[in-house]
Amino acid sequence: MRSTGSPRFALFLRLALSAGIVALAVLQYHSWPSLPSTLYWWFAVLAAPWLALAAGVGCLARPGYWRNRWAALAGVGFVVFIGSAALMQIHPGTWPVALGLAAWMGGLCFAGAALCATLPLMRPTGRRWREALLLLIILAGGFAVPMLAPAWGRQWFLLLLLALVMTAMTLNPRSRRKVQWLALAGMAVWLALAVLVRHDASWPSLVPVLMLLLAMVIWLGHRAALQPVGCRAVIVPGVLWALLVVVLRYGFPVWPTWAVALLAGLLVAPAGWRGGLAYREQRWTEALQRLLNEMTGLDGAATHQARDAIWRRLLRRVYRPLNSMVVADAAAPTLDRGQLVLPTPFSDAGLRLTGRQPYRLSHQRLGATLLAWSGQMERGRTAYDRGVAAERQRIARDLHDDLGAALLSALAQADQPAARHAVQAAIAQMRTVVGGLAGEALSLEEVLAQLRHETAQRLDQAGIELDWPFDEDVLPHRLDYRYYKNYMSVFRELVSNAIRHGRPRRLSVRLERGIAGRLVTVIRDDGMGMAAERLGRGHGLSNLRTRMGEIDGDLYFSGEGGGTTAIVVFTPPPSPLAG
Amino acid sequence: MSESLRAGYATLVVDDLPAARQSMRGALLAVHPDCSVAEVRDCAEARQWLAQADACQVAVIDIGLPDDSGLTLIPAILGRFPHARVLISTIYDDDQHLFSAIAAGAQGYLLKGQTAEVLVRHLREIEDGMPPLSPTIARRILRHFREQPAPLPQLEDESASELTPRETEVLSFIGRGLRVGEAARLMGLTDNTVAGYIKVLYRKLNICSRAEAALEAARRGLV
């Protein structure tokens, strides 16, 4: 089941509007009695819509351009139709043929043009045969019902169409409003003629009320041009009501005025209700928008003072108080004889707001929500600040521990080559720190490739052969900064030790999978086999162990059969790549 | 080097650190004993030098110069001396620093902080058509060509917009940390052939990035 808000349904109803207008033109039958009634019916009911349809198809080509013109033509047609009809009603017998023709032509013109203006809107919805079918049903009804029940059928068919039209009016395409306003202009002319020409009015009490209403509506209309939602809420229902009263009065002259007004009111009520809802929604959205804008400012302000100022402005915007007073102690939002006391999340003082009207419980609740919200924001900001500070500390620590230590050891070296080695180590450390700052977890493959490349270069310079067989398998792990840094550093340090102290001819590296997903790195040199003993005594080994400890890893040495074997074991963190 | 014996073999070193310029001068002189080495400190000076220079065979540029990125000098040098060999000197051989340099037309890079002998050796290797390629850059190049949506129009050389299977293989081996020699052994090729592939990769990257720049310029209506 489609909702009434769907565009297709709107189009159906727009078609009904056009058909209703045709039916109105048919009502002019009385104004032109000299024409044979059957011919008139055939012409009015069948020819006009088909002419309009043909014109509508013609204007599909350039809808934007032609629609405006059709809408204007519909307005002119309506003015002519309703004006001449009014004149005929008031002075029956004055130029009957000319006025009848004018009314008839005006009605057709309005109906056709309105149809043409709305037809192009149908195009994007597809399934045009359904609309065509509906149109046919309406036309057939308009033709058959009055024939079957000449006494009341026409009136009731008119009423039914009007009800459809009223529902259509509550929907909201732009071109339809144009037609509405043009119809209003037609109304105004009709009423002006009625007032000017006829003094012994049969509806004396009605006309002044309507005139007042219309004057109001036209005055409001100027403002409505700027406020479409206000227009929907107030003006459209007002205009519709006036229009309905007039049309019903015209179609059912025997009904008492109060009944006409009541019926019109009932018919218009849904439009008023919907317009009111839309108006409320718009106001609510605007208020929310203001609120969110202010809240965003709250997040962006750097200092407590700035945030406090924004908070106060926010409260002024939300509550629109007549007066706001700073109070010393405000722990939670409270209502105090219609005044609202709100604490400030960014300072100790609170605010006491006096409104134009006493504040209610809902205002207090809103205050609590705002406070919770800004508190959340403040906590987020604090957490962010803490995170930034922690990150800074981490960088500082890494620079101090890794880079600083390497540079210090370079300073302590007696000979130049050793100092050079130390400085190169420092550069490598710096590279690790900087590389880790990019914030992306590197794949284990990349880390190993980097290590392999770097180790090959270093060994190459030292004239040592690297034996690191190529492994086809790709290890599906990603190392975050902590793993990356510590593993890199330990690996580098072990290679450095081998180069410096072991003086091997060959250094081999093997990567193996240990139990429980542990990664085992075996670094073996065929040198003098003293690296382990040296390491064991100095600061170096404890440093390496500390680093491995940071990633829950272990470091073992074995010095069997000459040379040194260092075994680095750690569990790489599970990775999304693994899946 | 017979080439360097010719009169007017000119080299340019752009670096703001005197010590770095010094060591680079030493390396250049070791490779091309008779060359003239012009030393400048920043991009502005380099441009001045370029404006009045008659020849430039080799230019070694530091990326982080005081007034601008050294990368901006690459097109300027190549525009003036299309056959010049532009090299980048850098502390890190990672893709962030070097990928755009290669794309801009650099034909190699030299790592700072190396001993004089290593520097000279690397310079010689580049001169002999064996440009360096670190794993990170290899991976980056691989990614670049893999992510390239379609063959670029207006490319001088159609084949430059995609990698051959051999080139892909070389890149993936080097991206896994293998040296040129190791990759060559695994692929059953000579070192020189693999080095040749690397040279071609440098060129392809440069051609592609120029075509991309032209495409981007055309898209923005600059040309």
Coordinates of N, CA and C in Angstrom, one line a residue, chain B residues 7-154:
Chain B
A7 N 86.1 17.6 -22.5 CA 86.0 18.9 -21.8 C 84.5 19.2 -21.6
G8 N 84.3 19.8 -20.5 CA 82.9 20.3 -20.2 C 82.0 19.2 -19.6
Y9 N 82.6 18.2 -18.9 CA 81.8 17.2 -18.2 C 81.4 17.9 -16.9
A10 N 80.2 18.4 -16.8 CA 79.8 19.2 -15.7 C 78.9 18.5 -14.8
T11 N 79.1 18.6 -13.5 CA 78.2 18.0 -12.5 C 77.7 19.1 -11.5
L12 N 76.6 18.8 -10.9 CA 76.0 19.8 -10.0 C 75.6 19.0 -8.7
V13 N 76.0 19.6 -7.6 CA 75.6 19.1 -6.3 C 74.8 20.1 -5.6
V14 N 73.5 19.7 -5.2 CA 72.7 20.7 -4.5 C 72.4 20.1 -3.1
D15 N 73.0 20.8 -2.1 CA 72.8 20.3 -0.7 C 73.1 21.5 0.2
D16 N 72.4 21.6 1.3 CA 72.6 22.7 2.2 C 73.7 22.4 3.2
L17 N 74.1 21.2 3.3 CA 75.2 20.9 4.3 C 76.5 20.8 3.6
P18 N 77.5 21.6 4.1 CA 78.8 21.7 3.4 C 79.5 20.3 3.4
A19 N 79.3 19.6 4.6 CA 80.0 18.3 4.7 C 79.4 17.3 3.6
A20 N 78.1 17.3 3.5 CA 77.5 16.4 2.5 C 78.0 16.8 1.1
R21 N 78.0 18.1 0.8 CA 78.5 18.5 -0.5 C 79.9 18.1 -0.7
Q22 N 80.7 18.2 0.3 CA 82.1 17.8 0.3 C 82.3 16.3 -0.1
S23 N 81.5 15.5 0.6 CA 81.7 14.0 0.4 C 81.2 13.7 -1.0
M24 N 80.1 14.4 -1.5 CA 79.6 14.1 -2.8 C 80.5 14.5 -3.9
R25 N 81.2 15.7 -3.6 CA 82.2 16.1 -4.6 C 83.3 15.1 -4.7
G26 N 83.7 14.6 -3.6 CA 84.8 13.6 -3.6 C 84.4 12.3 -4.4
A27 N 83.1 11.9 -4.2 CA 82.6 10.7 -4.9 C 82.6 11.0 -6.4
L28 N 82.0 12.2 -6.7 CA 81.9 12.5 -8.2 C 83.3 12.5 -8.8
L29 N 84.2 13.1 -8.1 CA 85.6 13.3 -8.7 C 86.2 11.9 -8.8
A30 N 85.9 11.0 -7.9 CA 86.5 9.7 -7.9 C 85.9 8.9 -9.1
V31 N 84.7 9.2 -9.5 CA 84.1 8.5 -10.6 C 84.5 9.2 -12.0
H32 N 84.4 10.5 -11.9 CA 84.7 11.3 -13.1 C 85.9 12.2 -12.8
P33 N 87.1 11.7 -12.9 CA 88.2 12.5 -12.3 C 88.3 13.9 -12.9
D34 N 87.9 14.1 -14.1 CA 88.1 15.5 -14.7 C 86.9 16.3 -14.7
C35 N 85.9 15.9 -14.0 CA 84.7 16.7 -14.2 C 84.7 17.9 -13.3
S36 N 83.9 18.9 -13.7 CA 83.8 20.1 -12.9 C 82.6 19.9 -11.9
V37 N 82.7 20.2 -10.7 CA 81.6 20.1 -9.7 C 81.1 21.4 -9.3
A38 N 79.9 21.7 -9.6 CA 79.3 23.0 -9.1 C 78.5 22.7 -7.8
E39 N 78.8 23.4 -6.8 CA 78.1 23.2 -5.5 C 77.2 24.3 -5.2
V40 N 75.9 24.0 -5.0 CA 75.0 25.1 -4.6 C 74.2 24.6 -3.4
R41 N 73.7 25.6 -2.6 CA 73.1 25.3 -1.4 C 71.6 25.1 -1.4
D42 N 70.9 25.8 -2.4 CA 69.4 25.6 -2.4 C 68.9 25.7 -3.8
C43 N 67.6 25.6 -3.9 CA 66.9 25.6 -5.2 C 67.2 26.9 -6.0
A44 N 67.1 28.0 -5.3 CA 67.3 29.3 -6.0 C 68.7 29.3 -6.6
E45 N 69.7 28.9 -5.9 CA 71.0 29.0 -6.4 C 71.2 28.0 -7.6
A46 N 70.5 26.8 -7.4 CA 70.6 25.8 -8.4 C 70.0 26.3 -9.7
R47 N 68.8 27.0 -9.6 CA 68.2 27.6 -10.8 C 69.1 28.6 -11.5
Q48 N 69.7 29.4 -10.6 CA 70.6 30.4 -11.2 C 71.7 29.7 -12.0
W49 N 72.3 28.7 -11.3 CA 73.4 28.0 -12.0 C 72.9 27.4 -13.3
L50 N 71.7 26.8 -13.3 CA 71.1 26.2 -14.5 C 70.9 27.2 -15.6
A51 N 70.6 28.4 -15.2 CA 70.3 29.4 -16.2 C 71.5 29.8 -17.0
Q52 N 72.7 29.7 -16.4 CA 73.9 30.1 -17.1 C 74.8 28.9 -17.5
A53 N 74.4 27.7 -17.1 CA 75.2 26.5 -17.4 C 75.2 26.1 -18.8
D54 N 76.3 25.6 -19.3 CA 76.4 25.2 -20.7 C 76.1 23.7 -20.8
A55 N 76.4 23.0 -19.8 CA 76.2 21.5 -19.8 C 76.0 21.0 -18.4
C56 N 75.4 19.9 -18.3 CA 75.2 19.2 -17.0 C 75.0 17.7 -17.3
Q57 N 76.0 16.9 -16.9 CA 75.8 15.5 -17.1 C 75.2 14.8 -15.9
V58 N 75.6 15.2 -14.8 CA 75.1 14.6 -13.5 C 74.7 15.7 -12.5
A59 N 73.6 15.5 -11.9 CA 73.1 16.4 -10.8 C 72.7 15.5 -9.6
V60 N 73.3 15.9 -8.5 CA 72.9 15.2 -7.3 C 72.2 16.1 -6.4
I61 N 71.0 15.8 -6.0 CA 70.1 16.8 -5.3 C 69.7 16.2 -4.0
D62 N 69.8 17.0 -3.0 CA 69.2 16.6 -1.7 C 67.7 17.0 -1.7
I63 N 66.9 16.2 -1.1 CA 65.4 16.4 -1.2 C 65.0 17.6 -0.3
G64 N 65.5 17.6 0.9 CA 65.1 18.6 1.9 C 66.0 19.8 1.8
L65 N 65.7 20.8 0.9 CA 66.5 22.0 0.8 C 65.8 23.1 1.5
P66 N 66.6 24.1 1.9 CA 66.0 25.2 2.8 C 64.8 25.9 2.1
D67 N 64.9 26.2 0.8 CA 63.9 27.0 0.3 C 62.8 26.2 -0.4
D68 N 63.0 25.0 -0.8 CA 62.0 24.3 -1.5 C 62.4 22.8 -1.5
S69 N 61.5 22.0 -2.0 CA 61.8 20.5 -2.1 C 62.8 20.4 -3.3
G70 N 63.8 19.5 -3.1 CA 64.7 19.3 -4.2 C 64.0 18.7 -5.4
L71 N 62.9 18.1 -5.2 CA 62.1 17.4 -6.3 C 61.8 18.4 -7.4
T72 N 61.5 19.7 -7.0 CA 61.1 20.7 -8.0 C 62.2 20.9 -9.0
L73 N 63.4 20.6 -8.6 CA 64.6 20.9 -9.5 C 64.7 19.9 -10.6
I74 N 64.1 18.7 -10.4 CA 64.3 17.6 -11.3 C 63.8 18.0 -12.7
P75 N 62.5 18.4 -12.8 CA 62.0 18.8 -14.1 C 62.8 20.0 -14.7
A76 N 63.2 20.9 -13.8 CA 63.9 22.0 -14.3 C 65.2 21.6 -15.0
I77 N 65.9 20.7 -14.3 CA 67.2 20.2 -14.9 C 67.0 19.4 -16.2
L78 N 66.0 18.5 -16.1 CA 65.8 17.7 -17.3 C 65.2 18.5 -18.4
G79 N 64.5 19.6 -18.1 CA 64.0 20.4 -19.2 C 65.1 21.1 -19.9
R80 N 66.1 21.5 -19.1 CA 67.3 22.3 -19.7 C 68.3 21.3 -20.3
F81 N 68.5 20.2 -19.6 CA 69.5 19.2 -20.1 C 68.8 17.8 -20.1
P82 N 68.1 17.5 -21.2 CA 67.4 16.2 -21.2 C 68.2 15.0 -21.0
H83 N 69.5 15.1 -21.3 CA 70.3 13.8 -21.1 C 71.0 13.8 -19.8
A84 N 70.7 14.8 -18.9 CA 71.4 14.8 -17.6 C 70.9 13.6 -16.8
R85 N 71.8 13.1 -15.9 CA 71.5 12.1 -15.0 C 71.2 12.7 -13.7
V86 N 69.9 12.6 -13.2 CA 69.6 13.3 -12.0 C 69.5 12.3 -10.9
L87 N 70.3 12.5 -9.8 CA 70.3 11.5 -8.7 C 69.9 12.3 -7.4
I88 N 69.3 11.5 -6.5 CA 68.8 12.1 -5.3 C 69.7 11.6 -4.2
S89 N 70.1 12.5 -3.3 CA 70.8 12.0 -2.1 C 69.9 12.2 -0.9
T90 N 69.8 11.1 -0.1 CA 68.9 11.1 0.9 C 69.4 10.2 2.1
I91 N 68.8 10.4 3.2 CA 69.2 9.6 4.4 C 68.4 8.3 4.4
Y92 N 67.1 8.3 4.0 CA 66.3 7.1 4.0 C 66.1 6.6 2.6
D93 N 66.1 5.3 2.4 CA 65.7 4.9 1.1 C 64.3 4.3 1.1
D94 N 63.4 5.1 1.7 CA 62.0 4.6 1.7 C 61.2 5.3 0.6
D95 N 60.0 4.7 0.4 CA 59.2 5.2 -0.7 C 58.7 6.6 -0.5
Q96 N 58.5 7.0 0.7 CA 57.9 8.3 0.9 C 58.9 9.4 0.3
H97 N 60.2 9.1 0.5 CA 61.1 10.1 0.0 C 61.5 10.0 -1.4
L98 N 61.4 8.7 -1.9 CA 62.0 8.5 -3.2 C 61.1 8.2 -4.3
F99 N 59.9 7.7 -4.0 CA 59.0 7.3 -5.1 C 58.7 8.5 -6.0
S100 N 58.3 9.7 -5.4 CA 58.0 10.8 -6.2 C 59.2 11.3 -7.0
A101 N 60.4 11.1 -6.4 CA 61.7 11.5 -7.1 C 61.8 10.7 -8.3
I102 N 61.6 9.4 -8.2 CA 61.8 8.6 -9.4 C 60.7 8.9 -10.4
A103 N 59.5 9.1 -9.9 CA 58.4 9.5 -10.9 C 58.7 10.8 -11.6
A104 N 59.4 11.7 -10.9 CA 59.8 13.0 -11.5 C 60.9 12.9 -12.5
G105 N 61.6 11.7 -12.5 CA 62.6 11.6 -13.5 C 64.0 11.3 -12.9
A106 N 64.1 11.1 -11.6 CA 65.4 10.8 -11.0 C 65.8 9.5 -11.5
Q107 N 67.1 9.3 -11.7 CA 67.6 8.0 -12.3 C 68.3 7.2 -11.3
G108 N 68.2 7.6 -10.0 CA 68.9 6.9 -9.0 C 68.9 7.7 -7.7
Y109 N 69.4 7.0 -6.6 CA 69.5 7.8 -5.4 C 70.8 7.3 -4.7
L110 N 71.3 8.1 -3.9 CA 72.5 7.8 -3.1 C 72.2 8.0 -1.6
L111 N 72.6 7.0 -0.8 CA 72.2 7.2 0.6 C 73.3 8.0 1.3
K112 N 72.9 9.0 2.1 CA 73.9 9.7 2.8 C 74.4 8.9 4.0
G113 N 75.5 9.3 4.5 CA 76.0 8.6 5.7 C 76.8 7.4 5.4
Q114 N 77.0 7.1 4.1 CA 77.8 5.9 3.7 C 79.3 6.3 3.7
T115 N 80.1 5.3 3.8 CA 81.5 5.7 3.7 C 81.8 6.1 2.2
A116 N 83.0 6.7 2.1 CA 83.3 7.3 0.8 C 83.3 6.1 -0.3
E117 N 83.9 5.0 0.1 CA 84.1 3.9 -0.8 C 82.7 3.4 -1.3
V118 N 81.8 3.3 -0.3 CA 80.4 2.7 -0.7 C 79.7 3.7 -1.6
L119 N 79.9 5.0 -1.2 CA 79.3 6.0 -2.0 C 79.7 6.0 -3.5
V120 N 81.1 5.9 -3.6 CA 81.7 5.8 -4.9 C 81.1 4.6 -5.7
R121 N 81.1 3.5 -4.9 CA 80.6 2.2 -5.6 C 79.2 2.4 -6.1
H122 N 78.3 2.9 -5.2 CA 76.9 3.1 -5.6 C 76.8 4.0 -6.8
L123 N 77.6 5.1 -6.8 CA 77.6 6.0 -7.9 C 78.0 5.3 -9.2
R124 N 79.0 4.5 -9.1 CA 79.5 3.8 -10.3 C 78.4 2.9 -10.8
E125 N 77.8 2.2 -9.9 CA 76.7 1.2 -10.3 C 75.6 2.0 -11.0
I126 N 75.2 3.1 -10.5 CA 74.2 3.9 -11.2 C 74.7 4.3 -12.6
E127 N 75.9 4.8 -12.7 CA 76.5 5.2 -13.9 C 76.5 4.0 -14.9
D128 N 76.7 2.8 -14.4 CA 76.8 1.6 -15.2 C 75.4 1.0 -15.5
G129 N 74.4 1.8 -15.2 CA 73.1 1.3 -15.5 C 72.5 0.3 -14.5
M130 N 72.9 0.4 -13.3 CA 72.3 -0.5 -12.2 C 71.7 0.4 -11.1
P131 N 70.6 1.0 -11.4 CA 70.1 1.9 -10.3 C 69.6 1.1 -9.1
P132 N 69.7 1.7 -7.9 CA 69.3 1.0 -6.7 C 67.8 0.9 -6.6
L133 N 67.3 -0.1 -5.9 CA 65.9 -0.2 -5.6 C 65.7 -0.9 -4.3
S134 N 65.1 -0.1 -3.3 CA 64.9 -0.7 -2.0 C 63.6 -1.4 -2.0
P135 N 63.4 -2.3 -1.0 CA 62.1 -3.1 -1.0 C 60.9 -2.2 -0.9
T136 N 61.0 -1.2 -0.1 CA 59.8 -0.3 0.0 C 59.4 0.4 -1.3
I137 N 60.4 0.8 -2.0 CA 60.1 1.5 -3.3 C 59.6 0.4 -4.3
A138 N 60.2 -0.8 -4.3 CA 59.7 -1.8 -5.2 C 58.3 -2.1 -4.9
R139 N 57.9 -2.2 -3.6 CA 56.5 -2.5 -3.3 C 55.6 -1.3 -3.8
R140 N 56.1 -0.1 -3.6 CA 55.3 1.0 -3.9 C 55.1 1.1 -5.4
I141 N 56.1 0.7 -6.2 CA 56.0 0.7 -7.7 C 55.0 -0.3 -8.1
L142 N 55.1 -1.5 -7.5 CA 54.2 -2.6 -7.8 C 52.8 -2.2 -7.5
R143 N 52.6 -1.5 -6.4 CA 51.2 -1.1 -6.0 C 50.7 0.0 -7.0
H144 N 51.7 0.8 -7.3 CA 51.3 1.9 -8.3 C 50.7 1.4 -9.6
F145 N 51.4 0.4 -10.1 CA 51.0 -0.1 -11.4 C 49.8 -1.0 -11.3
R146 N 49.7 -1.7 -10.1 CA 48.5 -2.5 -9.9 C 47.2 -1.7 -9.7
E147 N 47.4 -0.6 -9.1 CA 46.2 0.3 -8.8 C 45.8 1.2 -9.9
Q148 N 46.7 1.3 -10.9 CA 46.4 2.2 -12.0 C 45.2 1.6 -12.8
P149 N 44.2 2.4 -12.9 CA 42.9 1.9 -13.4 C 42.9 1.4 -14.8
A150 N 43.5 2.2 -15.7 CA 43.4 1.8 -17.1 C 44.6 2.3 -17.8
P151 N 45.0 1.8 -19.0 CA 46.1 2.3 -19.7 C 45.8 3.8 -20.0
L152 N 46.8 4.6 -19.7 CA 46.7 6.0 -19.9 C 46.6 6.4 -21.3
P153 N 45.7 7.3 -21.7 CA 45.8 7.9 -23.1 C 47.0 8.8 -23.2
Q154 N 47.2 9.2 -24.3 CA 48.3 10.2 -24.6 C 49.7 9.8 -24.0

